[in-house]
Each structure stands twice: as structure tokens, then as C-alpha cells.
PDB file of N, CA and C in Angstrom:
ATOM      1  N   MET A  15      -4.360   0.526   8.759  1.00  0.00           N
ATOM      2  CA  MET A  15      -4.721  -0.866   8.666  1.00  0.00           C
ATOM      3  C   MET A  15      -3.440  -1.656   8.433  1.00  0.00           C
ATOM      4  N   ALA A  16      -3.315  -2.768   9.105  1.00  0.00           N
ATOM      5  CA  ALA A  16      -2.145  -3.634   8.951  1.00  0.00           C
ATOM      6  C   ALA A  16      -2.601  -5.087   8.963  1.00  0.00           C
ATOM      7  N   SER A  17      -1.833  -5.937   8.280  1.00  0.00           N
ATOM      8  CA  SER A  17      -2.131  -7.370   8.320  1.00  0.00           C
ATOM      9  C   SER A  17      -1.682  -7.912   9.675  1.00  0.00           C
ATOM     10  N   LEU A  18      -2.021  -9.146   9.965  1.00  0.00           N
ATOM     11  CA  LEU A  18      -1.638  -9.738  11.248  1.00  0.00           C
ATOM     12  C   LEU A  18      -0.134  -9.804  11.450  1.00  0.00           C
ATOM     13  N   ASP A  19       0.625  -9.868  10.352  1.00  0.00           N
ATOM     14  CA  ASP A  19       2.084  -9.912  10.484  1.00  0.00           C
ATOM     15  C   ASP A  19       2.720  -8.520  10.390  1.00  0.00           C
ATOM     16  N   GLY A  20       1.905  -7.469  10.414  1.00  0.00           N
ATOM     17  CA  GLY A  20       2.423  -6.110  10.438  1.00  0.00           C
ATOM     18  C   GLY A  20       2.625  -5.468   9.078  1.00  0.00           C
ATOM     19  N   PHE A  21       2.264  -6.141   7.995  1.00  0.00           N
ATOM     20  CA  PHE A  21       2.429  -5.589   6.649  1.00  0.00           C
ATOM     21  C   PHE A  21       1.423  -4.470   6.428  1.00  0.00           C
ATOM     22  N   ILE A  22       1.903  -3.335   5.927  1.00  0.00           N
ATOM     23  CA  ILE A  22       1.021  -2.213   5.635  1.00  0.00           C
ATOM     24  C   ILE A  22       1.074  -1.856   4.155  1.00  0.00           C
ATOM     25  N   GLU A  23       2.267  -1.673   3.615  1.00  0.00           N
ATOM     26  CA  GLU A  23       2.389  -1.259   2.215  1.00  0.00           C
ATOM     27  C   GLU A  23       3.567  -1.968   1.565  1.00  0.00           C
ATOM     28  N   ASP A  24       3.528  -2.051   0.227  1.00  0.00           N
ATOM     29  CA  ASP A  24       4.645  -2.660  -0.481  1.00  0.00           C
ATOM     30  C   ASP A  24       5.739  -1.620  -0.720  1.00  0.00           C
ATOM     31  N   SER A  25       6.780  -1.987  -1.416  1.00  0.00           N
ATOM     32  CA  SER A  25       7.915  -1.083  -1.630  1.00  0.00           C
ATOM     33  C   SER A  25       7.546   0.145  -2.460  1.00  0.00           C
ATOM     34  N   ASP A  26       6.433   0.088  -3.184  1.00  0.00           N
ATOM     35  CA  ASP A  26       5.949   1.240  -3.956  1.00  0.00           C
ATOM     36  C   ASP A  26       4.895   2.040  -3.189  1.00  0.00           C
ATOM     37  N   GLN A  27       4.760   1.766  -1.904  1.00  0.00           N
ATOM     38  CA  GLN A  27       3.792   2.419  -1.014  1.00  0.00           C
ATOM     39  C   GLN A  27       2.349   2.156  -1.420  1.00  0.00           C
ATOM     40  N   LYS A  28       2.091   1.017  -2.037  1.00  0.00           N
ATOM     41  CA  LYS A  28       0.728   0.647  -2.410  1.00  0.00           C
ATOM     42  C   LYS A  28       0.089  -0.126  -1.260  1.00  0.00           C
ATOM     43  N   ILE A  29      -1.177   0.198  -1.009  1.00  0.00           N
ATOM     44  CA  ILE A  29      -1.927  -0.511   0.038  1.00  0.00           C
ATOM     45  C   ILE A  29      -3.179  -1.140  -0.572  1.00  0.00           C
ATOM     46  N   ASP A  30      -3.012  -1.738  -1.730  1.00  0.00           N
ATOM     47  CA  ASP A  30      -4.149  -2.292  -2.450  1.00  0.00           C
ATOM     48  C   ASP A  30      -4.440  -3.750  -2.104  1.00  0.00           C
ATOM     49  N   TRP A  31      -3.849  -4.247  -1.033  1.00  0.00           N
ATOM     50  CA  TRP A  31      -4.014  -5.646  -0.660  1.00  0.00           C
ATOM     51  C   TRP A  31      -5.287  -5.915   0.140  1.00  0.00           C
ATOM     52  N   TYR A  32      -5.887  -4.900   0.711  1.00  0.00           N
ATOM     53  CA  TYR A  32      -7.080  -5.171   1.522  1.00  0.00           C
ATOM     54  C   TYR A  32      -8.343  -4.825   0.752  1.00  0.00           C
ATOM     55  N   ASN A  33      -9.401  -5.483   1.138  1.00  0.00           N
ATOM     56  CA  ASN A  33     -10.668  -5.406   0.438  1.00  0.00           C
ATOM     57  C   ASN A  33     -11.515  -4.264   0.995  1.00  0.00           C
ATOM     58  N   THR A  34     -11.941  -3.360   0.147  1.00  0.00           N
ATOM     59  CA  THR A  34     -12.832  -2.279   0.574  1.00  0.00           C
ATOM     60  C   THR A  34     -14.190  -2.465  -0.090  1.00  0.00           C
ATOM     61  N   ASP A  35     -14.917  -3.437   0.407  1.00  0.00           N
ATOM     62  CA  ASP A  35     -16.228  -3.755  -0.147  1.00  0.00           C
ATOM     63  C   ASP A  35     -17.326  -3.033   0.633  1.00  0.00           C
ATOM     64  N   VAL A  36     -18.557  -3.373   0.377  1.00  0.00           N
ATOM     65  CA  VAL A  36     -19.704  -2.739   1.035  1.00  0.00           C
ATOM     66  C   VAL A  36     -19.619  -2.923   2.549  1.00  0.00           C
ATOM     67  N   GLU A  37     -19.285  -4.119   2.993  1.00  0.00           N
ATOM     68  CA  GLU A  37     -19.181  -4.386   4.430  1.00  0.00           C
ATOM     69  C   GLU A  37     -18.127  -3.487   5.088  1.00  0.00           C
ATOM     70  N   PHE A  38     -16.980  -3.325   4.429  1.00  0.00           N
ATOM     71  CA  PHE A  38     -15.925  -2.457   4.955  1.00  0.00           C
ATOM     72  C   PHE A  38     -16.426  -1.016   5.040  1.00  0.00           C
ATOM     73  N   ASN A  39     -17.123  -0.546   4.008  1.00  0.00           N
ATOM     74  CA  ASN A  39     -17.624   0.832   4.013  1.00  0.00           C
ATOM     75  C   ASN A  39     -18.650   1.064   5.115  1.00  0.00           C
ATOM     76  N   ILE A  40     -19.501   0.091   5.370  1.00  0.00           N
ATOM     77  CA  ILE A  40     -20.465   0.203   6.476  1.00  0.00           C
ATOM     78  C   ILE A  40     -19.713   0.339   7.795  1.00  0.00           C
ATOM     79  N   PHE A  41     -18.708  -0.509   7.991  1.00  0.00           N
ATOM     80  CA  PHE A  41     -17.871  -0.456   9.191  1.00  0.00           C
ATOM     81  C   PHE A  41     -17.192   0.911   9.317  1.00  0.00           C
ATOM     82  N   ALA A  42     -16.604   1.403   8.238  1.00  0.00           N
ATOM     83  CA  ALA A  42     -15.912   2.697   8.258  1.00  0.00           C
ATOM     84  C   ALA A  42     -16.885   3.826   8.585  1.00  0.00           C
ATOM     85  N   GLU A  43     -18.057   3.807   7.974  1.00  0.00           N
ATOM     86  CA  GLU A  43     -19.049   4.842   8.245  1.00  0.00           C
ATOM     87  C   GLU A  43     -19.484   4.820   9.704  1.00  0.00           C
ATOM     88  N   GLU A  44     -19.720   3.620  10.248  1.00  0.00           N
ATOM     89  CA  GLU A  44     -20.122   3.510  11.659  1.00  0.00           C
ATOM     90  C   GLU A  44     -19.045   4.082  12.574  1.00  0.00           C
ATOM     91  N   GLN A  45     -17.794   3.744  12.304  1.00  0.00           N
ATOM     92  CA  GLN A  45     -16.713   4.249  13.144  1.00  0.00           C
ATOM     93  C   GLN A  45     -16.558   5.755  13.010  1.00  0.00           C
ATOM     94  N   LEU A  46     -16.613   6.266  11.797  1.00  0.00           N
ATOM     95  CA  LEU A  46     -16.446   7.707  11.584  1.00  0.00           C
ATOM     96  C   LEU A  46     -17.604   8.512  12.163  1.00  0.00           C
ATOM     97  N   ASN A  47     -18.784   7.931  12.207  1.00  0.00           N
ATOM     98  CA  ASN A  47     -19.930   8.608  12.824  1.00  0.00           C
ATOM     99  C   ASN A  47     -19.877   8.565  14.348  1.00  0.00           C
ATOM    100  N   ALA A  48     -19.093   7.670  14.914  1.00  0.00           N
ATOM    101  CA  ALA A  48     -19.028   7.507  16.367  1.00  0.00           C
ATOM    102  C   ALA A  48     -17.906   8.315  17.013  1.00  0.00           C
ATOM    103  N   ILE A  49     -17.094   8.998  16.223  1.00  0.00           N
ATOM    104  CA  ILE A  49     -15.944   9.725  16.762  1.00  0.00           C
ATOM    105  C   ILE A  49     -16.079  11.223  16.489  1.00  0.00           C
ATOM    106  N   ASP A  50     -15.230  11.993  17.187  1.00  0.00           N
ATOM    107  CA  ASP A  50     -15.230  13.426  16.904  1.00  0.00           C
ATOM    108  C   ASP A  50     -13.858  13.945  16.492  1.00  0.00           C
ATOM    109  N   THR A  51     -12.841  13.092  16.553  1.00  0.00           N
ATOM    110  CA  THR A  51     -11.482  13.476  16.166  1.00  0.00           C
ATOM    111  C   THR A  51     -10.773  12.245  15.618  1.00  0.00           C
ATOM    112  N   ILE A  52      -9.954  12.448  14.586  1.00  0.00           N
ATOM    113  CA  ILE A  52      -9.185  11.357  13.983  1.00  0.00           C
ATOM    114  C   ILE A  52      -7.708  11.588  14.304  1.00  0.00           C
ATOM    115  N   ILE A  53      -7.012  10.534  14.698  1.00  0.00           N
ATOM    116  CA  ILE A  53      -5.573  10.616  14.980  1.00  0.00           C
ATOM    117  C   ILE A  53      -4.822   9.904  13.869  1.00  0.00           C
ATOM    118  N   PHE A  54      -3.874  10.614  13.255  1.00  0.00           N
ATOM    119  CA  PHE A  54      -3.053  10.069  12.181  1.00  0.00           C
ATOM    120  C   PHE A  54      -1.582  10.259  12.506  1.00  0.00           C
ATOM    121  N   GLY A  55      -0.751   9.374  11.987  1.00  0.00           N
ATOM    122  CA  GLY A  55       0.669   9.655  11.882  1.00  0.00           C
ATOM    123  C   GLY A  55       0.851  10.576  10.687  1.00  0.00           C
ATOM    124  N   LYS A  56       1.956  11.291  10.656  1.00  0.00           N
ATOM    125  CA  LYS A  56       2.187  12.288   9.604  1.00  0.00           C
ATOM    126  C   LYS A  56       2.123  11.687   8.203  1.00  0.00           C
ATOM    127  N   LYS A  57       2.813  10.577   7.990  1.00  0.00           N
ATOM    128  CA  LYS A  57       2.862   9.977   6.653  1.00  0.00           C
ATOM    129  C   LYS A  57       1.477   9.480   6.217  1.00  0.00           C
ATOM    130  N   THR A  58       0.764   8.818   7.125  1.00  0.00           N
ATOM    131  CA  THR A  58      -0.572   8.339   6.789  1.00  0.00           C
ATOM    132  C   THR A  58      -1.489   9.510   6.461  1.00  0.00           C
ATOM    133  N   TYR A  59      -1.402  10.562   7.248  1.00  0.00           N
ATOM    134  CA  TYR A  59      -2.225  11.746   6.969  1.00  0.00           C
ATOM    135  C   TYR A  59      -1.918  12.298   5.579  1.00  0.00           C
ATOM    136  N   GLU A  60      -0.642  12.444   5.262  1.00  0.00           N
ATOM    137  CA  GLU A  60      -0.271  12.995   3.950  1.00  0.00           C
ATOM    138  C   GLU A  60      -0.786  12.129   2.808  1.00  0.00           C
ATOM    139  N   LEU A  61      -0.680  10.814   2.956  1.00  0.00           N
ATOM    140  CA  LEU A  61      -1.188   9.918   1.914  1.00  0.00           C
ATOM    141  C   LEU A  61      -2.709  10.014   1.800  1.00  0.00           C
ATOM    142  N   MET A  62      -3.376  10.080   2.929  1.00  0.00           N
ATOM    143  CA  MET A  62      -4.835  10.143   2.930  1.00  0.00           C
ATOM    144  C   MET A  62      -5.338  11.464   2.346  1.00  0.00           C
ATOM    145  N   VAL A  63      -4.752  12.571   2.777  1.00  0.00           N
ATOM    146  CA  VAL A  63      -5.248  13.881   2.327  1.00  0.00           C
ATOM    147  C   VAL A  63      -5.020  14.074   0.830  1.00  0.00           C
ATOM    148  N   ASN A  64      -3.972  13.465   0.308  1.00  0.00           N
ATOM    149  CA  ASN A  64      -3.705  13.590  -1.131  1.00  0.00           C
ATOM    150  C   ASN A  64      -4.756  12.871  -1.970  1.00  0.00           C
ATOM    151  N   TYR A  65      -5.472  11.925  -1.384  1.00  0.00           N
ATOM    152  CA  TYR A  65      -6.522  11.225  -2.130  1.00  0.00           C
ATOM    153  C   TYR A  65      -7.923  11.676  -1.716  1.00  0.00           C
ATOM    154  N   ARG A  66      -8.188  11.701  -0.417  1.00  0.00           N
ATOM    155  CA  ARG A  66      -9.579  11.863   0.035  1.00  0.00           C
ATOM    156  C   ARG A  66     -10.195  13.211  -0.301  1.00  0.00           C
ATOM    157  N   THR A  67      -9.382  14.193  -0.663  1.00  0.00           N
ATOM    158  CA  THR A  67      -9.927  15.501  -1.029  1.00  0.00           C
ATOM    159  C   THR A  67     -10.115  15.658  -2.537  1.00  0.00           C
ATOM    160  N   THR A  68      -9.819  14.615  -3.296  1.00  0.00           N
ATOM    161  CA  THR A  68      -9.951  14.690  -4.754  1.00  0.00           C
ATOM    162  C   THR A  68     -11.398  14.445  -5.188  1.00  0.00           C
ATOM    163  N   PRO A  69     -11.768  14.945  -6.349  1.00  0.00           N
ATOM    164  CA  PRO A  69     -13.106  14.656  -6.882  1.00  0.00           C
ATOM    165  C   PRO A  69     -13.341  13.151  -7.024  1.00  0.00           C
ATOM    166  N   GLU A  70     -12.295  12.398  -7.367  1.00  0.00           N
ATOM    167  CA  GLU A  70     -12.428  10.938  -7.508  1.00  0.00           C
ATOM    168  C   GLU A  70     -12.855  10.296  -6.193  1.00  0.00           C
ATOM    169  N   ALA A  71     -12.231  10.675  -5.099  1.00  0.00           N
ATOM    170  CA  ALA A  71     -12.576  10.103  -3.789  1.00  0.00           C
ATOM    171  C   ALA A  71     -13.991  10.484  -3.392  1.00  0.00           C
ATOM    172  N   LEU A  72     -14.344  11.734  -3.637  1.00  0.00           N
ATOM    173  CA  LEU A  72     -15.689  12.196  -3.286  1.00  0.00           C
ATOM    174  C   LEU A  72     -16.757  11.529  -4.141  1.00  0.00           C
ATOM    175  N   GLU A  73     -16.395  11.116  -5.358  1.00  0.00           N
ATOM    176  CA  GLU A  73     -17.341  10.397  -6.220  1.00  0.00           C
ATOM    177  C   GLU A  73     -17.392   8.911  -5.873  1.00  0.00           C
ATOM    178  N   ASP A  74     -16.222   8.292  -5.645  1.00  0.00           N
ATOM    179  CA  ASP A  74     -16.146   6.856  -5.358  1.00  0.00           C
ATOM    180  C   ASP A  74     -16.768   6.491  -4.015  1.00  0.00           C
ATOM    181  N   ASP A  75     -16.542   7.316  -3.013  1.00  0.00           N
ATOM    182  CA  ASP A  75     -17.019   7.002  -1.667  1.00  0.00           C
ATOM    183  C   ASP A  75     -17.373   8.299  -0.944  1.00  0.00           C
ATOM    184  N   PRO A  76     -18.459   8.940  -1.355  1.00  0.00           N
ATOM    185  CA  PRO A  76     -18.772  10.267  -0.833  1.00  0.00           C
ATOM    186  C   PRO A  76     -18.993  10.329   0.674  1.00  0.00           C
ATOM    187  N   VAL A  77     -19.597   9.307   1.265  1.00  0.00           N
ATOM    188  CA  VAL A  77     -19.881   9.345   2.699  1.00  0.00           C
ATOM    189  C   VAL A  77     -18.596   9.277   3.505  1.00  0.00           C
ATOM    190  N   VAL A  78     -17.760   8.272   3.230  1.00  0.00           N
ATOM    191  CA  VAL A  78     -16.512   8.124   3.980  1.00  0.00           C
ATOM    192  C   VAL A  78     -15.581   9.306   3.725  1.00  0.00           C
ATOM    193  N   ALA A  79     -15.441   9.716   2.475  1.00  0.00           N
ATOM    194  CA  ALA A  79     -14.564  10.851   2.168  1.00  0.00           C
ATOM    195  C   ALA A  79     -15.044  12.109   2.877  1.00  0.00           C
ATOM    196  N   SER A  80     -16.335  12.345   2.878  1.00  0.00           N
ATOM    197  CA  SER A  80     -16.870  13.537   3.539  1.00  0.00           C
ATOM    198  C   SER A  80     -16.661  13.492   5.050  1.00  0.00           C
ATOM    199  N   LEU A  81     -16.873  12.327   5.646  1.00  0.00           N
ATOM    200  CA  LEU A  81     -16.650  12.196   7.089  1.00  0.00           C
ATOM    201  C   LEU A  81     -15.175  12.363   7.436  1.00  0.00           C
ATOM    202  N   LEU A  82     -14.292  11.795   6.622  1.00  0.00           N
ATOM    203  CA  LEU A  82     -12.858  11.975   6.860  1.00  0.00           C
ATOM    204  C   LEU A  82     -12.466  13.441   6.722  1.00  0.00           C
ATOM    205  N   ASN A  83     -13.018  14.116   5.746  1.00  0.00           N
ATOM    206  CA  ASN A  83     -12.681  15.516   5.523  1.00  0.00           C
ATOM    207  C   ASN A  83     -13.241  16.417   6.623  1.00  0.00           C
ATOM    208  N   ALA A  84     -14.410  16.083   7.154  1.00  0.00           N
ATOM    209  CA  ALA A  84     -15.090  16.958   8.107  1.00  0.00           C
ATOM    210  C   ALA A  84     -14.554  16.850   9.535  1.00  0.00           C
ATOM    211  N   ASN A  85     -14.121  15.675   9.946  1.00  0.00           N
ATOM    212  CA  ASN A  85     -13.692  15.497  11.333  1.00  0.00           C
ATOM    213  C   ASN A  85     -12.362  16.178  11.612  1.00  0.00           C
ATOM    214  N   PRO A  86     -12.233  16.800  12.791  1.00  0.00           N
ATOM    215  CA  PRO A  86     -10.932  17.359  13.184  1.00  0.00           C
ATOM    216  C   PRO A  86      -9.884  16.253  13.255  1.00  0.00           C
ATOM    217  N   LYS A  87      -8.635  16.629  13.057  1.00  0.00           N
ATOM    218  CA  LYS A  87      -7.544  15.653  13.048  1.00  0.00           C
ATOM    219  C   LYS A  87      -6.418  16.087  13.963  1.00  0.00           C
ATOM    220  N   ILE A  88      -5.781  15.095  14.565  1.00  0.00           N
ATOM    221  CA  ILE A  88      -4.538  15.290  15.310  1.00  0.00           C
ATOM    222  C   ILE A  88      -3.482  14.516  14.546  1.00  0.00           C
ATOM    223  N   ILE A  89      -2.375  15.178  14.210  1.00  0.00           N
ATOM    224  CA  ILE A  89      -1.307  14.549  13.433  1.00  0.00           C
ATOM    225  C   ILE A  89      -0.083  14.415  14.329  1.00  0.00           C
ATOM    226  N   PHE A  90       0.428  13.184  14.461  1.00  0.00           N
ATOM    227  CA  PHE A  90       1.617  12.928  15.263  1.00  0.00           C
ATOM    228  C   PHE A  90       2.854  12.859  14.384  1.00  0.00           C
ATOM    229  N   LEU A  91       3.902  13.472  14.845  1.00  0.00           N
ATOM    230  CA  LEU A  91       5.204  13.448  14.164  1.00  0.00           C
ATOM    231  C   LEU A  91       6.171  12.639  15.001  1.00  0.00           C
ATOM    232  N   THR A  92       7.090  11.965  14.338  1.00  0.00           N
ATOM    233  CA  THR A  92       8.163  11.277  15.036  1.00  0.00           C
ATOM    234  C   THR A  92       9.372  12.199  15.035  1.00  0.00           C
ATOM    235  N   MET A  93       9.804  12.546  16.206  1.00  0.00           N
ATOM    236  CA  MET A  93      10.948  13.442  16.339  1.00  0.00           C
ATOM    237  C   MET A  93      12.183  12.608  16.737  1.00  0.00           C
ATOM    238  N   THR A  94      13.271  12.851  16.090  1.00  0.00           N
ATOM    239  CA  THR A  94      14.518  12.166  16.439  1.00  0.00           C
ATOM    240  C   THR A  94      15.524  13.196  16.933  1.00  0.00           C
ATOM    241  N   LYS A  95      16.360  12.754  17.820  1.00  0.00           N
ATOM    242  CA  LYS A  95      17.380  13.631  18.384  1.00  0.00           C
ATOM    243  C   LYS A  95      18.566  13.707  17.424  1.00  0.00           C
ATOM    244  N   ALA A  96      18.937  14.916  17.070  1.00  0.00           N
ATOM    245  CA  ALA A  96      20.100  15.091  16.201  1.00  0.00           C
ATOM    246  C   ALA A  96      21.355  14.676  16.949  1.00  0.00           C
ATOM    247  N   GLY A  97      22.226  13.953  16.254  1.00  0.00           N
ATOM    248  CA  GLY A  97      23.386  13.422  16.940  1.00  0.00           C
ATOM    249  C   GLY A  97      24.619  14.064  16.619  1.00  0.00           C
TER     250      GLY A  97
END
């Protein structure tokens, strides 16, 4: 998720600027139920997996956490040429 000007996280890697209310959760559930594979960048995947597999995530948002955990994932890495 990014703002219209491309902002994603602050210097402490916090993404607490967007609202995750009931409407957002309904949207997330609909999207996760409509797909069969999730595509992540490596860093986003690492941040997500460190939270979504915790008991806290499963208690706070069991449907979304379970759908995120259950769907297969493709993780993209950025490769740079050594100089």
C-alpha cells in the first residue's frame, strides 16, 4: 500500500499511517478470497511474515491472517550486478 505521493513507510519502517477499519478488512477479505497466489517483494514479505504468523495477528484479524498464511506466495528479489 502506498499513498498517492508514493509514501510507504517512515524512517523507522512504520506503516501506521493508513486506516485498517472494518471497511478495509472487508475489502482485504474479498481480495484474498478472489486470488490463489500472492506476489510480494522480499522486504514486504519479510515484514508481513514476521507479524501475520504471530498469535497476536491471528487474534486481531483471524480471517485476513489465515488467508494470508494459507495462500501460496511468489517472492521477488532485486538483483544488482556486482561492479
